[in-house]
CSV table of C-alpha atoms in Angstrom, one decimal:
chain,number,residue,atom,x,y,z
A,79,ASN,CA,30.6,48.6,-8.3
A,80,GLY,CA,30.2,47.1,-11.7
A,81,GLY,CA,33.2,48.9,-13.4
A,82,THR,CA,37.0,49.1,-14.0
A,83,VAL,CA,39.3,52.1,-14.2
A,84,CYS,CA,42.2,52.9,-16.3
A,85,TYR,CA,44.2,55.8,-15.4
A,86,THR,CA,47.6,57.4,-16.5
A,87,GLY,CA,48.7,58.3,-13.0
A,88,THR,CA,47.5,60.0,-9.8
A,89,SER,CA,49.2,63.3,-10.3
A,90,PRO,CA,47.4,66.5,-11.2
A,91,GLY,CA,46.6,66.3,-15.0
A,92,SER,CA,46.3,62.7,-15.1
A,93,THR,CA,43.2,61.1,-16.5
A,94,ALA,CA,41.2,58.0,-15.7
A,95,VAL,CA,38.6,56.1,-17.8
A,96,TYR,CA,35.8,54.2,-16.1
A,97,HIS,CA,34.4,51.2,-17.9
A,98,CYS,CA,31.2,50.1,-16.7
A,99,GLY,CA,30.3,46.3,-16.9
A,100,GLU,CA,27.6,44.8,-18.9
A,101,ARG,CA,24.5,45.3,-16.7
A,102,TYR,CA,25.9,48.9,-15.6
A,103,GLU,CA,26.0,52.2,-16.9
A,104,ALA,CA,28.0,55.4,-16.0
A,105,SER,CA,26.2,57.7,-13.5
A,106,SER,CA,27.5,60.7,-15.5
A,107,GLU,CA,27.6,61.5,-19.4
A,108,SER,CA,31.3,61.2,-19.4
A,109,ASN,CA,33.5,58.2,-18.3
A,110,LEU,CA,36.7,60.3,-18.4
A,111,VAL,CA,37.9,62.3,-15.3
A,112,THR,CA,40.9,64.3,-14.6
A,113,CYS,CA,43.0,64.8,-11.6
A,114,GLN,CA,42.8,68.4,-10.3
A,115,GLN,CA,45.7,70.2,-8.6
A,116,SER,CA,44.0,69.5,-5.2
A,117,GLY,CA,44.5,65.7,-6.0
A,118,LEU,CA,41.1,65.0,-6.2
A,119,TRP,CA,39.3,63.9,-9.5
A,120,ASN,CA,37.1,66.6,-11.1
A,121,THR,CA,34.0,64.3,-10.9
A,122,SER,CA,33.2,61.0,-9.3
A,123,LEU,CA,32.4,58.2,-11.4
A,124,GLU,CA,30.2,55.3,-10.6
A,125,CYS,CA,28.4,52.6,-12.5
A,126,GLN,CA,24.9,52.1,-11.5
A,127,GLN,CA,22.9,48.8,-12.3
A,128,LYS,CA,21.0,49.4,-15.7
A,129,THR,CA,17.3,49.8,-15.0
A,130,THR,CA,15.2,47.8,-17.5
A,131,PRO,CA,12.5,49.9,-19.1
A,132,VAL,CA,8.9,48.8,-18.7
A,133,LEU,CA,8.5,48.5,-22.4
A,134,THR,CA,11.1,45.9,-22.8
A,135,ILE,CA,8.9,43.8,-20.6
A,136,VAL,CA,5.6,44.8,-21.5
A,137,ILE,CA,5.9,44.6,-25.3
A,138,PRO,CA,6.8,40.8,-25.5
A,139,ILE,CA,4.0,40.0,-23.1
A,140,ILE,CA,1.6,42.0,-25.3
A,141,VAL,CA,2.9,40.3,-28.5
A,142,VAL,CA,2.5,36.8,-26.7
A,143,ALA,CA,-1.0,37.6,-25.7
A,144,VAL,CA,-2.1,38.8,-29.3
A,145,VAL,CA,-0.6,35.5,-30.7
A,146,ILE,CA,-2.4,33.6,-28.3
A,147,VAL,CA,-5.8,35.4,-29.2
A,148,VAL,CA,-5.2,34.9,-32.7
A,149,VAL,CA,-4.4,31.3,-32.4
A,150,VAL,CA,-7.7,30.8,-30.4
A,151,VAL,CA,-9.8,32.8,-33.0
A,152,VAL,CA,-8.3,30.6,-35.8
A,153,MET,CA,-9.0,27.4,-33.8
A,154,VAL,CA,-12.7,28.6,-33.1
A,155,VAL,CA,-13.3,29.3,-36.8
A,156,VAL,CA,-11.7,26.1,-38.0
A,157,LEU,CA,-14.0,24.0,-35.5
A,158,LYS,CA,-17.0,26.0,-36.5
A,159,ARG,CA,-16.4,25.2,-40.3
A,160,HIS,CA,-15.6,21.5,-39.4
A,161,LYS,CA,-18.8,21.2,-37.5
A,162,LYS,CA,-20.8,22.9,-40.1
A,163,THR,CA,-19.3,20.6,-42.8
A,164,LYS,CA,-20.0,17.5,-40.7
A,165,SER,CA,-23.6,18.6,-40.2
A,166,LEU,CA,-24.0,19.0,-43.9
A,167,ASP,CA,-22.4,15.5,-44.5
A,168,VAL,CA,-25.2,14.0,-42.1
A,169,GLU,CA,-27.9,16.1,-43.9
A,170,GLU,CA,-26.8,14.7,-47.3
A,171,MET,CA,-26.7,11.2,-45.9
A,172,GLU,CA,-30.2,11.3,-44.4
A,173,LEU,CA,-31.5,12.8,-47.7
A,174,GLU,CA,-29.7,9.9,-49.6
A,175,GLY,CA,-31.3,7.7,-47.2
A,176,ILE,CA,-34.7,9.1,-47.8
A,177,ASP,CA,-34.3,9.0,-51.7
A,178,SER,CA,-33.1,5.4,-51.7
A,179,SER,CA,-35.8,4.3,-49.4
A,180,ALA,CA,-38.5,6.1,-51.3
A,181,GLY,CA,-37.3,4.5,-54.4
A,182,THR,CA,-37.4,0.9,-53.0
A,183,GLY,CA,-40.7,1.4,-51.3
A,184,SER,CA,-42.5,2.5,-54.6
A,185,GLY,CA,-41.4,-0.4,-56.4
A,186,ALA,CA,-43.1,-2.8,-53.9
């Protein structure tokens, strides 16, 4: 169940070390067991599939969401400035058109 056992023997006093696989973790704090006089190991060792903490999933999602919001805000600001600059250019052209037509009209 996700692990391997290395042991020195199966007689009383022998020890065994349980190594869990990459996506597994030991069910107890120690991965070492000792064979008792009864012939049974002093504790049972098992590897359980690691649980993924919610934060390891939620934090990247939050980071991506924040980046998207920042990009959208920057785009809106840039577009508004571009639109404002474009409308100022149009006003300048209109004013220049009025000035040049006024100048030509008064000379006639």
